Amino acid sequence: MAREWFLIELLLISSLIGFGQCAKIGICYGRNADDLPTPDKVAQLVQLHSIKYVRIYDSNIDVLKAFANTGVELIIGVPNSDLLPFSQYQSNVDTWLKNSILPYYPATMITYITVGAEVTESPENVSSLVVPAMVNVHNALKKVGLHKRIKVSSTHSLGILSRSFPPSAGAFNSSYAYFLKPMLEFLVENESPFMVDVYPYYAYRDSRKNVSLDYTLFSSTAPDVIDPNTGLVYTNMFDAQIDSIFYALMALNFKTLKLMVTESGWPNKGAISETAATPDNAQTYNTNLIRHVVNDSGTPAKPGEEIDTYIFSLFNENRKPGIASERNWGLFYPDQTSIYSLDWSGRGNVDISTGANITSSNGTWCVASANATEADLQNALNWACGPGNVDCSAIQPSQPCYQPDTTASHASFAFNSYFQMNGAKDVACSFGGAAMKTTKDPSYDTCVYANSSKLSKMNSSTSEVQTGTDRMILRLSILELAGLVSLLSFGIVFDIM
């Protein structure tokens, strides 16, 4: 029957395109510097690059205000210096939540609170304060009904391990057992992730004779490393470090606890002895890391595991002490231009020589000019969505291209739609000088910018349904078919007449 064939076709397509959320890629926003842009400009920068997840290290009010109504999800932090008052009295935490968090939530989308950061690396002995402070933060959230929406955890360095190689021998340092076990129990009970900062760069820098640069950069030419205990093959250091944590958790019978990587990255500059700290290596590492994460590659011990990961960091931080690389992990200069480019979608490639994202082998798009004024963009946008007959529904609230909610972003989508509607001719990408052509695909997440090659592919992606007496052609894009399968999963039945 026609209906059975229709269902089979839909299910086949659904198996090809998949439906689950992929792991998240975020960015760390440290502020230990003298020359950083204001928080409101940082929020605009984050939206411009379609970054949806940001970690900060405190609960700075100016930052919380800046990210209000942006759709960006924040991890905020309780610094180590606040662990003592937070662990001593519940009233201290209740007051902090009331004055510093609740006035800005939910306009500012806070999803996690980290209580303490890498406490085992702290010169002060604050480890014993972490769990009591976490409990008090959780209790404060529970009082206002937010303990299910805002999760509480704490971040750790790999220094919390006594062994990390081979990965299957991963084990926590026994000297931390007094606070680690109750913390893990807290995380399981409250469905919070174990947060860890992972830096393959340090493994290479400190052991060049044993660790190859290619292995730390996710290079396809890196020699495989085989775990002798499990036979698992490791092609990169990131996976090996993550699995050492997984195995350490399994050794303590915490097999189901999810991991979140709250910092990972590569320095763009270092001391003379730090020859691997270069913009090219930083770009290569972070590009490959993003691709690895968003593809849900998982690890050899946990294939397909979704591991949310935050890249360190938005800016270089010139006030940080230590060797030169400590101050140079940024992706952007203070003037908000890129030190090097990244493909945040994880679906394209980056040309290392030019820093350009390569997401299409051919095609031209029309986007807002960086030199256009806000007024010119708004006037051109109004024309495109009005007399220009562009379908601007995709840039309306809750639609795929609404975020970032900026005139430039909305104008780019409208300009390109008009450009493609009119045969991608030069004259259709003018808008009084407010627009410009580009060969870089501006699509992001589920917001897809049309071009001639995409349109031709979509026109060829049709399904034919043969009924008992007649034949109808369903001209549906893959995304439309995905939507139908989603409806079918809720028990909606379609009769093909």
mmCIF file of C-alpha atoms in Angstrom, residues 213 217 266-269 275-288 339-342 350-355:
data_model
loop_
_atom_site.group_PDB
_atom_site.id
_atom_site.type_symbol
_atom_site.label_atom_id
_atom_site.label_comp_id
_atom_site.label_asym_id
_atom_site.label_seq_id
_atom_site.Cartn_x
_atom_site.Cartn_y
_atom_site.Cartn_z
ATOM 1 C CA LEU A 213 52.616 17.178 17.714
ATOM 2 C CA LEU A 217 46.518 18.305 16.837
ATOM 3 C CA TRP A 266 45.821 25.918 22.205
ATOM 4 C CA PRO A 267 48.009 29.020 22.703
ATOM 5 C CA ASN A 268 48.612 31.302 19.737
ATOM 6 C CA LYS A 269 51.923 32.566 21.117
ATOM 7 C CA THR A 275 57.746 26.475 19.473
ATOM 8 C CA ALA A 276 54.336 24.823 19.063
ATOM 9 C CA ALA A 277 52.462 27.867 20.407
ATOM 10 C CA THR A 278 51.539 29.445 17.071
ATOM 11 C CA PRO A 279 48.358 30.775 15.444
ATOM 12 C CA ASP A 280 48.487 27.993 12.823
ATOM 13 C CA ASN A 281 48.640 25.233 15.431
ATOM 14 C CA ALA A 282 45.955 26.931 17.521
ATOM 15 C CA GLN A 283 43.705 27.154 14.485
ATOM 16 C CA THR A 284 44.358 23.533 13.543
ATOM 17 C CA TYR A 285 43.702 22.201 17.041
ATOM 18 C CA ASN A 286 40.520 24.166 17.661
ATOM 19 C CA THR A 287 39.139 23.504 14.174
ATOM 20 C CA ASN A 288 39.659 19.761 14.564
ATOM 21 C CA ILE A 339 43.543 36.218 15.531
ATOM 22 C CA TYR A 340 42.610 33.289 13.302
ATOM 23 C CA SER A 341 39.330 32.036 11.866
ATOM 24 C CA LEU A 342 37.295 29.077 13.048
ATOM 25 C CA VAL A 350 39.412 26.119 7.359
ATOM 26 C CA ASP A 351 42.080 27.182 4.920
ATOM 27 C CA ILE A 352 45.085 27.474 7.222
ATOM 28 C CA SER A 353 46.906 29.823 4.858
ATOM 29 C CA THR A 354 44.067 32.330 4.552
ATOM 30 C CA GLY A 355 42.026 31.680 7.661
#
